[in-house]
Coordinates of C-alpha atoms and ligand atoms in Angstrom, one line a residue:
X291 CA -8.9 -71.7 -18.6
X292 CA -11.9 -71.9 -16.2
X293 CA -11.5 -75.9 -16.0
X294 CA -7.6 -75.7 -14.6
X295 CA -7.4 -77.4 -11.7
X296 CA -4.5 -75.2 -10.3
X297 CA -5.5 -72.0 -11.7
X298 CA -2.2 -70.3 -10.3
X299 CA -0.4 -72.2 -13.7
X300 CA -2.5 -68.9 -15.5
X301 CA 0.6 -66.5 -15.1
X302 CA 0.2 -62.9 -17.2
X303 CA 3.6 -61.8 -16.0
X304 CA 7.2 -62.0 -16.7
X305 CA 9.0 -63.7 -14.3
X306 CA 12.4 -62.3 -13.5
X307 CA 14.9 -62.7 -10.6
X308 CA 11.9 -65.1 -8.7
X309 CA 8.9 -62.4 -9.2
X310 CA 6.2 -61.4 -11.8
X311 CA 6.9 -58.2 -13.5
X312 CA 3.6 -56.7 -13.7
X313 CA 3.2 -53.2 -16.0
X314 CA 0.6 -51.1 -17.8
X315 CA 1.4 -52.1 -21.2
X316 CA -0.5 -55.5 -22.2
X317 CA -1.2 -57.7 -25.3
X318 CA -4.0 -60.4 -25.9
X319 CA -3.3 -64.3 -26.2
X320 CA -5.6 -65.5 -29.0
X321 CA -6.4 -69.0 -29.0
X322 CA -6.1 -69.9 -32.6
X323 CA -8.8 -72.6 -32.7
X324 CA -11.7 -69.5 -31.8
X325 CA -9.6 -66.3 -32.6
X326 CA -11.6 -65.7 -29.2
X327 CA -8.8 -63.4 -26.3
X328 CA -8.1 -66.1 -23.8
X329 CA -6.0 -63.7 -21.4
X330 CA -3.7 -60.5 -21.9
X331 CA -0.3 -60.4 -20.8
X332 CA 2.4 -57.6 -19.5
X333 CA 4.5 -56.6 -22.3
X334 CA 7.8 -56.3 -21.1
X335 CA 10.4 -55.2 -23.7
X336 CA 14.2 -54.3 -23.8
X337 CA 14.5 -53.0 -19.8
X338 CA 12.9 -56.3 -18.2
X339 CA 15.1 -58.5 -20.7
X340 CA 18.3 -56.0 -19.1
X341 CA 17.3 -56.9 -15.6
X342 CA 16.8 -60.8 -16.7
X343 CA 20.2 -60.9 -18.2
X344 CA 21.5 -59.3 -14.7
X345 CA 19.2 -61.6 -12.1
X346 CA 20.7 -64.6 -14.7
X347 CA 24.1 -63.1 -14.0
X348 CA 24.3 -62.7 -10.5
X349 CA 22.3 -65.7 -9.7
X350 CA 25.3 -67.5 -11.6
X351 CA 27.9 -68.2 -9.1
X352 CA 25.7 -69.7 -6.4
X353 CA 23.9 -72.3 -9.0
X354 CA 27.1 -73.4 -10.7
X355 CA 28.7 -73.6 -7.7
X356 CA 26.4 -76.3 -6.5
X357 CA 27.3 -80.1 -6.8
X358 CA 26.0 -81.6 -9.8
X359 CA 23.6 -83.7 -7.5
X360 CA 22.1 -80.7 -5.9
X361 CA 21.5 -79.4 -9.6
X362 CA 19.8 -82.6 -10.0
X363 CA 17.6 -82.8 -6.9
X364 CA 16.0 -79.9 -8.4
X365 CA 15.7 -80.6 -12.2
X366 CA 14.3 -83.5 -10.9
X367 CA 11.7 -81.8 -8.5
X368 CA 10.9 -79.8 -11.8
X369 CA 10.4 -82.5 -13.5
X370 CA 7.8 -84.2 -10.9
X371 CA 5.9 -81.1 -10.6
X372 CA 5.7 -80.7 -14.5
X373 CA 4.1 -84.7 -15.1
X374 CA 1.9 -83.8 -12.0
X375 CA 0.3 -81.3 -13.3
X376 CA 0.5 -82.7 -17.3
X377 CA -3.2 -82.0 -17.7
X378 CA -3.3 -78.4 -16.9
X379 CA -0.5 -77.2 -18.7
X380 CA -1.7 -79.3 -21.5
X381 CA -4.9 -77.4 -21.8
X382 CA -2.6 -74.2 -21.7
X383 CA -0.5 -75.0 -24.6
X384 CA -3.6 -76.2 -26.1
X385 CA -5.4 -73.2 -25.7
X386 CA -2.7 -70.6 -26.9
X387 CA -1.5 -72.8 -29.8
X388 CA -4.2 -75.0 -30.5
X389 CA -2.3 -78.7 -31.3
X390 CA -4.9 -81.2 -30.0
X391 CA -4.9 -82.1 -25.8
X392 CA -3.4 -85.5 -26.1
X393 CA -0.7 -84.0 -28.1
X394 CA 0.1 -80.9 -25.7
X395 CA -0.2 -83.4 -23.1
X396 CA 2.3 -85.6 -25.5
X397 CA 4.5 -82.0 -25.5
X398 CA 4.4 -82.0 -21.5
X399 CA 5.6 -85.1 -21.2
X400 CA 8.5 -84.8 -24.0
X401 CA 9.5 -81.5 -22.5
X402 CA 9.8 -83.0 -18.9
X403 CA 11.8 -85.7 -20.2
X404 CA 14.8 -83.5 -21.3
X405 CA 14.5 -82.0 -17.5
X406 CA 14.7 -85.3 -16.4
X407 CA 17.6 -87.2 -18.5
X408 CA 19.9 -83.5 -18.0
X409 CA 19.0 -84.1 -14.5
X410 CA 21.1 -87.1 -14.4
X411 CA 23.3 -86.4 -17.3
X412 CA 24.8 -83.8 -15.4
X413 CA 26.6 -86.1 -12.9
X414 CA 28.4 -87.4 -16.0
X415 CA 30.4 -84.0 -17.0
X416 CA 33.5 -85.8 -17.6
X417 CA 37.0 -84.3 -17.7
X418 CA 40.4 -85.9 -19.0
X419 CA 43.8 -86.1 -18.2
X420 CA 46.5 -86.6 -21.5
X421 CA 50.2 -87.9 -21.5
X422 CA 52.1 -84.7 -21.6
X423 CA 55.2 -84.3 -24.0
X424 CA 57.6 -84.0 -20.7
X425 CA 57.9 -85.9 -17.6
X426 CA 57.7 -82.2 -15.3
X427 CA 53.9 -81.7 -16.7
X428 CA 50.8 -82.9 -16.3
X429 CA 47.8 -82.0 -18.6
X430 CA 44.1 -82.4 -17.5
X431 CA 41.1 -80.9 -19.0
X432 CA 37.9 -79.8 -17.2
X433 CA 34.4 -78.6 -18.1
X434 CA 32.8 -75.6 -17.3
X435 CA 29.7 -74.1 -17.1
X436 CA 29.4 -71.4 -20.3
X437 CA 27.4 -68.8 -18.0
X438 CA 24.2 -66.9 -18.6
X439 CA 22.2 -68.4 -21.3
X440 CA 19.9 -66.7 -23.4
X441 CA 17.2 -67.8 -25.7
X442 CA 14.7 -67.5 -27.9
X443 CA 11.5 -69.8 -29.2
X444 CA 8.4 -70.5 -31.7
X445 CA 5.1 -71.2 -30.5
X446 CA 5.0 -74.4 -32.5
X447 CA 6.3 -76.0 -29.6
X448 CA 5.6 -73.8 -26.4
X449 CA 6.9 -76.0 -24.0
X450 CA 9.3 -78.5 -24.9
X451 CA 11.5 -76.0 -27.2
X452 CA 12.2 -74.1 -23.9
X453 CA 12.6 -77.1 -22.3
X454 CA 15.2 -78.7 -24.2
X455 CA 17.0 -76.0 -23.9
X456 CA 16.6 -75.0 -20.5
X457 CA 17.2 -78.3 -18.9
X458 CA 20.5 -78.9 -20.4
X459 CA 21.8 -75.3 -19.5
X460 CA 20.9 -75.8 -15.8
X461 CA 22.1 -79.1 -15.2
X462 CA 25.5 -78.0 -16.5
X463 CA 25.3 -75.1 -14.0
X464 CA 24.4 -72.1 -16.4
X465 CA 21.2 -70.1 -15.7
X466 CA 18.8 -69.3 -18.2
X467 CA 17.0 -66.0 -19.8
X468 CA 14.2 -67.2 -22.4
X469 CA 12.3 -65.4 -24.1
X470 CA 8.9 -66.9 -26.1
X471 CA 6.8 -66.8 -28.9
X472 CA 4.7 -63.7 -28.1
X473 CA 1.5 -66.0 -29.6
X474 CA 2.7 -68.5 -26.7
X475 CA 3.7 -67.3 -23.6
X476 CA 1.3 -68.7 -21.4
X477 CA 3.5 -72.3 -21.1
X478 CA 6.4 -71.0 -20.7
X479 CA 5.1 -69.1 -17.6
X480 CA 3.7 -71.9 -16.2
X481 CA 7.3 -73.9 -16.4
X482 CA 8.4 -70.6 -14.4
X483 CA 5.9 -70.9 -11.3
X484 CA 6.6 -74.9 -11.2
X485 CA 10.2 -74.0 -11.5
X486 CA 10.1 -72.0 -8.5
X487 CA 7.9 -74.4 -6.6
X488 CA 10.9 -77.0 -7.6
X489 CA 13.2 -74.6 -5.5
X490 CA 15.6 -73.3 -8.2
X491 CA 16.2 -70.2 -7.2
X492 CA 15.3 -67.0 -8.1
X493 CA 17.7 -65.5 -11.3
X494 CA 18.3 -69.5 -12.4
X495 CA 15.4 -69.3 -14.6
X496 CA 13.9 -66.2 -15.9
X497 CA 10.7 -65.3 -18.5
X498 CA 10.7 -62.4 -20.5
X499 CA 7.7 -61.8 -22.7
X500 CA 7.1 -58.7 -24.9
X501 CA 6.0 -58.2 -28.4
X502 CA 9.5 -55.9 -29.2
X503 CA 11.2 -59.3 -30.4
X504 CA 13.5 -57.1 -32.2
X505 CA 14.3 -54.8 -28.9
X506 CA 14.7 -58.0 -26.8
X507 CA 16.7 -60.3 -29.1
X508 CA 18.8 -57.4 -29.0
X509 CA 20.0 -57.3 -25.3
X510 CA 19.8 -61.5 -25.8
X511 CA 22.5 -61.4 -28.5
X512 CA 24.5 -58.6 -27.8
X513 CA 24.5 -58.2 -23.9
X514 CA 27.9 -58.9 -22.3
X515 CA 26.9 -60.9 -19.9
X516 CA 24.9 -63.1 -22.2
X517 CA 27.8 -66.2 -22.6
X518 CA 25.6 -68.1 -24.9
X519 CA 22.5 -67.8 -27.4
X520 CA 20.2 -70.5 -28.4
X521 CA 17.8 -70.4 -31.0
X522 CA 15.2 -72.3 -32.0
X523 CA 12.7 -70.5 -35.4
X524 CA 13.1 -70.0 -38.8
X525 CA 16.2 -70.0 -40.7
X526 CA 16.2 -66.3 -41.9
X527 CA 15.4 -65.1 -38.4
X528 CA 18.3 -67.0 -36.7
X529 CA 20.6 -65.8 -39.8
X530 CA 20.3 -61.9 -38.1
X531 CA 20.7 -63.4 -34.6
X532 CA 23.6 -64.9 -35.5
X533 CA 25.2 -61.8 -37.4
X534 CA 24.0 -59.9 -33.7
X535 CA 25.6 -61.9 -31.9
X536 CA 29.5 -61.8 -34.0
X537 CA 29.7 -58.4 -32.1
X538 CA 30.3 -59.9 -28.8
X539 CA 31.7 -63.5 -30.5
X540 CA 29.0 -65.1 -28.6
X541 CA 28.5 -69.0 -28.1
X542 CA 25.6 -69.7 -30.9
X543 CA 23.1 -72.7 -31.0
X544 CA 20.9 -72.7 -34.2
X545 CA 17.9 -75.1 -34.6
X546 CA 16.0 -73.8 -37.5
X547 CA 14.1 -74.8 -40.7
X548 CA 13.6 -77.8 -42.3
X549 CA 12.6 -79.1 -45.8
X550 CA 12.4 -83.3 -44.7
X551 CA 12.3 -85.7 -47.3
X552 CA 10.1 -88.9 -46.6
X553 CA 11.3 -91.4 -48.7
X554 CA 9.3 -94.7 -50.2
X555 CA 10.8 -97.1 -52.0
X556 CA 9.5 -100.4 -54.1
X557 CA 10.7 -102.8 -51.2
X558 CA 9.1 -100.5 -48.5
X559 CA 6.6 -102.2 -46.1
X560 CA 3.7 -99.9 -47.6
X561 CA 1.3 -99.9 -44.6
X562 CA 4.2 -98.7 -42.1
X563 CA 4.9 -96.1 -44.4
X564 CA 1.5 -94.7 -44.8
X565 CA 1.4 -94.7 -41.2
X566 CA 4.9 -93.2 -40.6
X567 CA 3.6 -90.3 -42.9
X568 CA 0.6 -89.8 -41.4
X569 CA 2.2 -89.4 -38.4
X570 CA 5.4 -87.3 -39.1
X571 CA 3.6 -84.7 -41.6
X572 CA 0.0 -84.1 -39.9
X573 CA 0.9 -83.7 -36.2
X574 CA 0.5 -80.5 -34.7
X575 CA -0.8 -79.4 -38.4
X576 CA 2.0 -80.0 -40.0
X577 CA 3.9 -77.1 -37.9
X578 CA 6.7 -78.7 -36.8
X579 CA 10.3 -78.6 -38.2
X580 CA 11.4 -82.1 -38.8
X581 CA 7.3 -82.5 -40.3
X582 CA 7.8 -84.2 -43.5
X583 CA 8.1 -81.6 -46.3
X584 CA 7.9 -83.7 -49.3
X585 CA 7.4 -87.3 -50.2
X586 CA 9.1 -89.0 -52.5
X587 CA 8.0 -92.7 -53.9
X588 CA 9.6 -94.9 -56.2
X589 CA 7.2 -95.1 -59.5
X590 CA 6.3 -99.2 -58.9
X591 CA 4.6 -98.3 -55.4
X592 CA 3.5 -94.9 -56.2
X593 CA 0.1 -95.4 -57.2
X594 CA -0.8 -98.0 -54.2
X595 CA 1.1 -95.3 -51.6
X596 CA -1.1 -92.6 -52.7
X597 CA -4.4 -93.9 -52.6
X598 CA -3.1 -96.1 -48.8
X599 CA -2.2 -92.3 -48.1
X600 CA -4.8 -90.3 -49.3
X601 CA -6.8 -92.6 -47.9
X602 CA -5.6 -92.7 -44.2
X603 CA -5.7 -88.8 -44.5
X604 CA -9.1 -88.4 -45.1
X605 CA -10.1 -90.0 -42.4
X606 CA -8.2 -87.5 -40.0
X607 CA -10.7 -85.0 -38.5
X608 CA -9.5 -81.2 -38.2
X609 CA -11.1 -79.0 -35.5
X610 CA -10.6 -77.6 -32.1
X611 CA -8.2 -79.3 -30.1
X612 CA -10.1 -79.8 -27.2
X613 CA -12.3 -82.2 -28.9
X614 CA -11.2 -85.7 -28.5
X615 CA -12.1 -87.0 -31.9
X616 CA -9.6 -84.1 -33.5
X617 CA -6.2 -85.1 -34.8
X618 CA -5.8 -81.5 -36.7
X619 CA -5.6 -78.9 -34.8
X620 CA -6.1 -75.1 -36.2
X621 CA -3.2 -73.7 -37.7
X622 CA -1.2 -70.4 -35.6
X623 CA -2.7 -67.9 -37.6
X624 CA -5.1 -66.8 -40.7
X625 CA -2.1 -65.6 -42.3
X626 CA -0.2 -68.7 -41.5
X627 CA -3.0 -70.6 -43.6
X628 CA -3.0 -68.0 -46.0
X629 CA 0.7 -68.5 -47.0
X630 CA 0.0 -72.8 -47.3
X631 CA -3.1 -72.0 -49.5
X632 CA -1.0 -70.1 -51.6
X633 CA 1.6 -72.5 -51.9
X634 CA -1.1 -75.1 -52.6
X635 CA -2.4 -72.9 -55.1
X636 CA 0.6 -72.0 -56.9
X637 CA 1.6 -75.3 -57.3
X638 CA -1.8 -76.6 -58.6
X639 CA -1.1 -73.7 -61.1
X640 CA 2.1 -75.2 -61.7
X641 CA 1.3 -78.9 -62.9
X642 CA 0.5 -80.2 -59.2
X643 CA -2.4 -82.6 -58.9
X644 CA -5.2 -81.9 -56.2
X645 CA -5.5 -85.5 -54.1
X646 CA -7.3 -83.9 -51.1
X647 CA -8.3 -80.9 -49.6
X648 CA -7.0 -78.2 -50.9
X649 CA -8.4 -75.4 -49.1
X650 CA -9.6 -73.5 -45.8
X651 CA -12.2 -75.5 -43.9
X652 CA -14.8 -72.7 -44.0
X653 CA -17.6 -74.5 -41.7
X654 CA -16.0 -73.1 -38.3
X655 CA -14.3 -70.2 -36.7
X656 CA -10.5 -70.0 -36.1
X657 CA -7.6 -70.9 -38.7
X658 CA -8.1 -74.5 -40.0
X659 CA -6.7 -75.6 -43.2
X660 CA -7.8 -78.9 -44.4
X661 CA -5.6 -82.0 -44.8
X662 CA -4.3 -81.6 -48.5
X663 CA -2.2 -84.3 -51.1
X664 CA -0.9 -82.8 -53.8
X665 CA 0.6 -85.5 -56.7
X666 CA 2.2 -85.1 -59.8
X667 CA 4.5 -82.9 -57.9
X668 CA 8.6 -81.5 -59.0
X669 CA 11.3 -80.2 -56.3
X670 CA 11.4 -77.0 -58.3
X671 CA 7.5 -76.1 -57.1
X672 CA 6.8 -74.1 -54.2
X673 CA 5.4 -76.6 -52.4
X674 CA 8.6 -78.8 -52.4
X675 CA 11.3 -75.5 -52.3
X676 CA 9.5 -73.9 -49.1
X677 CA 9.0 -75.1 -45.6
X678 CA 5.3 -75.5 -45.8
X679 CA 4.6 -75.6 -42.2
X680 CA 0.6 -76.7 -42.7
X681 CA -1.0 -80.0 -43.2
X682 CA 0.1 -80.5 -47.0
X683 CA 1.8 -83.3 -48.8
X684 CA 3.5 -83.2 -51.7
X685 CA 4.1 -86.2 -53.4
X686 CA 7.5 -86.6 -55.9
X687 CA 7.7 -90.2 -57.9
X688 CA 11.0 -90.9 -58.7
X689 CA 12.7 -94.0 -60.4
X690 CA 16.5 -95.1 -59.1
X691 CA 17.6 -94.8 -55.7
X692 CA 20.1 -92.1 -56.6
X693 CA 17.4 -90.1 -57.9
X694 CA 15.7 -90.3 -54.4
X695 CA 19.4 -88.9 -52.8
X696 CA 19.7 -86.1 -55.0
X697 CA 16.1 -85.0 -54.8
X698 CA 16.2 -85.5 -51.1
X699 CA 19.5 -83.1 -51.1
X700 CA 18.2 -80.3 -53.3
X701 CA 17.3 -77.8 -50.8
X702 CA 19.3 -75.4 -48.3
X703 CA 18.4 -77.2 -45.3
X704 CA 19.0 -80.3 -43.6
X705 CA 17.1 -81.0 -40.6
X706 CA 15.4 -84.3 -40.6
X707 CA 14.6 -86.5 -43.2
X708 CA 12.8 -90.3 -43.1
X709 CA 12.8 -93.4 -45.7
X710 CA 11.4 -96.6 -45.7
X711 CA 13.1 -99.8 -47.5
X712 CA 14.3 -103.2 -46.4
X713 CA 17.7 -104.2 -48.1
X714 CA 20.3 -103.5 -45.9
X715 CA 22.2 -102.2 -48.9
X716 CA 19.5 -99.4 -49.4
X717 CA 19.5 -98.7 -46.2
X718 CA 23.2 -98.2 -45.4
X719 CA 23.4 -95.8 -48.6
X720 CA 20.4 -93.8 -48.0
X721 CA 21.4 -93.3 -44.1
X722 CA 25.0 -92.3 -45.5
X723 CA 23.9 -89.9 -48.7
X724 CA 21.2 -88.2 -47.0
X725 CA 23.2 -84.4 -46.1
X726 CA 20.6 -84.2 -43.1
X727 CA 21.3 -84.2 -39.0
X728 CA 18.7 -87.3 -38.2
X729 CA 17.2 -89.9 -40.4
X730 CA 14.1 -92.3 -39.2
X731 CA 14.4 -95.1 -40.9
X732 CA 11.1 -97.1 -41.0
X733 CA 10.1 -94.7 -38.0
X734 CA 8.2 -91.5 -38.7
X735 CA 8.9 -89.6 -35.0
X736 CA 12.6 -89.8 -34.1
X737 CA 12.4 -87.4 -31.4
X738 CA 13.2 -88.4 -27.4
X739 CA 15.7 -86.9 -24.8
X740 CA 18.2 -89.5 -25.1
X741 CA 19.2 -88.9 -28.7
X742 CA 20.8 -85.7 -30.5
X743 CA 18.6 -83.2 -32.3
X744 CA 19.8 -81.2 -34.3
X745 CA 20.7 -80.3 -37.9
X746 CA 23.1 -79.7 -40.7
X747 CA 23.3 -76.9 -43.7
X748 CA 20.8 -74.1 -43.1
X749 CA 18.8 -75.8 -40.3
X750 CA 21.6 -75.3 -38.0
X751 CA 24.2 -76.1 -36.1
X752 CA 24.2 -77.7 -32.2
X753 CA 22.6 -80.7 -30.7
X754 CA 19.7 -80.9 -28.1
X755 CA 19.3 -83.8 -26.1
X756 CA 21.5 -86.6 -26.0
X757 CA 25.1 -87.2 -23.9
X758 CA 26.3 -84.3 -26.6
X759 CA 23.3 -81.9 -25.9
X760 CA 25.4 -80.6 -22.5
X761 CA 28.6 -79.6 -25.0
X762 CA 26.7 -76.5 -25.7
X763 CA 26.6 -75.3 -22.6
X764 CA 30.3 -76.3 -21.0
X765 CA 33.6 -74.6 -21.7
X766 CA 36.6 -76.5 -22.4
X767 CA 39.6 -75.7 -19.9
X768 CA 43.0 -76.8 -20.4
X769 CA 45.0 -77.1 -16.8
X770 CA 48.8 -77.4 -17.4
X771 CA 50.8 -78.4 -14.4
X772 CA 54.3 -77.7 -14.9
X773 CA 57.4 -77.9 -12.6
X774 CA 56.6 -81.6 -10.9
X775 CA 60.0 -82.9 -11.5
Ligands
NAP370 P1 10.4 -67.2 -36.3 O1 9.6 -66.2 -37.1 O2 11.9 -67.3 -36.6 O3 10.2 -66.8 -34.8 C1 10.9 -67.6 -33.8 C2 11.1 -66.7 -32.6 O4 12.0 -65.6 -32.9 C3 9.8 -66.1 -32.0 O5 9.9 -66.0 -30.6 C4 9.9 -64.7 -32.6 O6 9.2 -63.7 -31.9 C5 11.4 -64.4 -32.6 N1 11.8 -63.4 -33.5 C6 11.3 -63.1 -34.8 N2 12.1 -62.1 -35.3 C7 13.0 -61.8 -34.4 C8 14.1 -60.8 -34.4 N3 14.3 -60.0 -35.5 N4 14.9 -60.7 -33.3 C9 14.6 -61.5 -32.3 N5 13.7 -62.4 -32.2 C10 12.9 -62.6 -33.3 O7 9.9 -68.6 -36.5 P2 8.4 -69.1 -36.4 O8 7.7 -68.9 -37.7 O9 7.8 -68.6 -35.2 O10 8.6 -70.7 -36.1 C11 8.7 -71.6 -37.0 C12 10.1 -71.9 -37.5 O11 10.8 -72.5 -36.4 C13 10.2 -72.8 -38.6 O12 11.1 -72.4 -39.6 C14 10.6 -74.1 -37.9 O13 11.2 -75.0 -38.8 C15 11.5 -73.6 -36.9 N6 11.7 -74.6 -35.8 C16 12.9 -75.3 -35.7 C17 13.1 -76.2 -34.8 C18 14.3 -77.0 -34.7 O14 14.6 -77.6 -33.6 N7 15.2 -77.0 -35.7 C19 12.0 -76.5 -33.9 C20 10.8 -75.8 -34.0 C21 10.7 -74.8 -35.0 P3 7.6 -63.4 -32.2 O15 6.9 -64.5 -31.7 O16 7.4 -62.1 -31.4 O17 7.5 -63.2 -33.7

């Protein structure tokens, strides 16, 4: 933290109605790549997420009252200040989550990008007008802004999951209560102070951070004045935030777990897909939730994929993500690598062949797992039924394109999922009988601001991003004029 240029990014606070919440009760933020305290942080809890929800509140008439071009002078000044300053919050959300600097810098950039397309998207909140059944009526529909948002986020993405969900509620004139991983709160407060440096108000954007996720996903779900919830973590967690939120019939978005199938098949350009796996299963450790879960290859390439694969993964170096040379970063936790080993492990156990890795890198401090292939690999093994969330690959042969589908479809979720072919034929079947909310095709990081994230089954259900991402966070509202004859 000592080589931030703008050390005032270093917030330790909550930040609530435009000030820092300081308290007596702290926790420490561990950088996972040392295990070493990088700061400690007031722990709010259930009163400071109270006084959020009613900053958020009254703050509310005043923002959405603004023009839609005032919103955006200020998402847009956000924006600037956030790519300004890309290096140091980079080393932040490196430091507190450990993915390596060019990819936090990467997560700067992605976040920003939702702050800046919502910025502009906003202007485009179209209404309707539709041909009434009588002459004496007119019918015309407008769009409204929900009201207070309220969220909550995983430290596998520190910045942009906020983002993505912060930009789209202001520029449709909601304000916004979030509340972070408590691993990760450091970005987040950072995006506060630039926020208010934008000049968006105080109670338009508010921090809460406080280990009692339980106590503040509470008030988040169930407070009255909370319009809207939006989720982004694991499947089971969002399934009892959902449930807490029926009591007040809240507005839910869910973004949660994935299982992604990455397909091969015998006419796939090989290299691209090597590369396209690299890519979508070892960034950020394999901690993301559209990270390719499993990879199925069609039994003539199978052999050549593997070793292309195994190959290209060996090279990859693990270690602290400050180092430039690094391309995997430490994993969140010891018992986060604890739970992949075991899933490595029980698979090995059950038939699973070891490619690569396989194990802890024992050499330096912090929680580093190394890149692992397993082959020889069914859908029925742990490996292929849970979200592995670590840098393992599974590899699945399979013989008819069908097969592929139904493989691809056994499992409760159905995030993202990525093939690689060139018939057309293929291709239009695949894209159609995959059950999952986005599909890459040839392309191994489908991500960007202009197109709508999201997913289907268990991973969830609303969009981020995207001319649909705003429909989240607008009411529908049906004007009837009557009496014109
Ligand atoms: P998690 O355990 O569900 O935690 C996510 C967030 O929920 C954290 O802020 C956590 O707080 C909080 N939380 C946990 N239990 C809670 C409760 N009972 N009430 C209120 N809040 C609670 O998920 P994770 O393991 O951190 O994150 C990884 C998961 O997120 C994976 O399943 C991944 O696929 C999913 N994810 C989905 C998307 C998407 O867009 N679909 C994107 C990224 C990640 P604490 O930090 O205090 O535990």
């Amino acid at each position: 933290m000592d080589k931030l240029n703008d050390k005032s990014l270093l917030k330790q606070h909550s930040y609530i109605n435009g000030k820092w919440h300081s308290g007596d009760a702290k926790f420490d933020v561990i950088n996972p790549a040392t295990d070493e305290v990088l700061t400690q942080v007031t722990n709010a809890g259930v009163a400071e997420a109270e006084l959020a929800v009613k900053a958020a509140k009254d703050a509310l008439k005043a923002w959405s009252g603004k023009s839609a071009n005032e919103r955006a002078v200020l998402l847009r000044n956000w924006f600037n200040l956030l790519m300004q300053h890309q290096d140091d919050l980079g080393r932040i959300l490196t430091l507190e989550q450990g993915k390596p600097l060019a990819e936090a810098k990467g997560e700067i950039a992605y976040g920003a990008s939702f702050i800046e397309w919502f910025a502009e998207e906003g202007k485009r909140v179209y209404g309707d007008t539709i041909p009434a059944p009588s002459s004496d009526k007119r019918i015309i529909v407008i769009k409204q802004p929900v009201g207070v948002v309220a969220s909550i986020t995983p430290w596998n993405f520190p910045n942009a999951m906020i983002a993505r969900k912060a930009a789209a509620a202001l520029a449709a004139g909601c304000t916004f209560v979030g509340r972070p991983a408590t691993q990760t709160p450091l970005s987040a407060l950072a995006m506060a102070e630039l926020a208010e440096r934008a000049g968006i108000p105080a109670g338009v954007f508010n921090i809460v951070i406080g280990e009692d996720a339980k106590g503040i996903g509470k008030v988040l779900t169930q407070h009255p004045d909370v319009a809207k919830f939006t989720f982004t973590g694991s499947t089971n967690v969002g399934k009892q935030l959902i449930a807490q939120g029926a009591t007040s019939v809240k507005k839910v978005s869910m973004e949660l777990g994935g299982n992604a199938p990455f397909i091969v098949f015998n006419d796939a350009d090989i290299d691209a897909a090597v590369e396209g796996a690299v890519l979508s299963k070892y960034r950020n450790a394999g901690q993301t939730c559209v990270c390719t879960n499993r990879i199925l290859v069609q039994q003539r390439v199978a052999k050549e994929f593997t070793e292309k694969f195994t190959a290209a993964v060996a090279k990859l170096m693990t270690g602290n993500g400050l180092d430039d040379s690094v391309f995997i970063g430490p994993m969140i936790s010891s018992s986060a690598v604890d739970n992949v080993d075991k899933l490595v492990q029980d698979s090995i156990k059950a038939g699973a062949k070891l490619e690569l890795g396989g194990a802890r890198v024992q050499v330096v401090d912090g929680n580093f797992y190394r890149p692992t292939i397993l082959s020889q690999v069914t859908n029925d093994m742990p490996i292929a039924a849970n979200e592995i969330f670590g840098p393992v690959s599974p590899i699945i042969s399979f013989e008819t394109e069908q097969d592929a589908i139904n493989i691809a479809n056994d499992t409760e979720y159905g995030l993202a999922a990525y093939f690689y072919a060139r018939d057309i034929g293929t291709i239009w079947r695949v894209a159609e009988g995959l059950d999952y909310g986005m599909v890459g095709i040839n392309e191994g990081l489908i991500s960007n601001a202009a197109a709508p994230f999201g997913g289907v089954k268990q991973s969830g259900s609303g969009r981020e991003g995207s001319k649909y991402g705003l429909d989240d966070y607008l009411e529908i509202k049906y004007l009837c004029m009557g009496g014109l004859n």
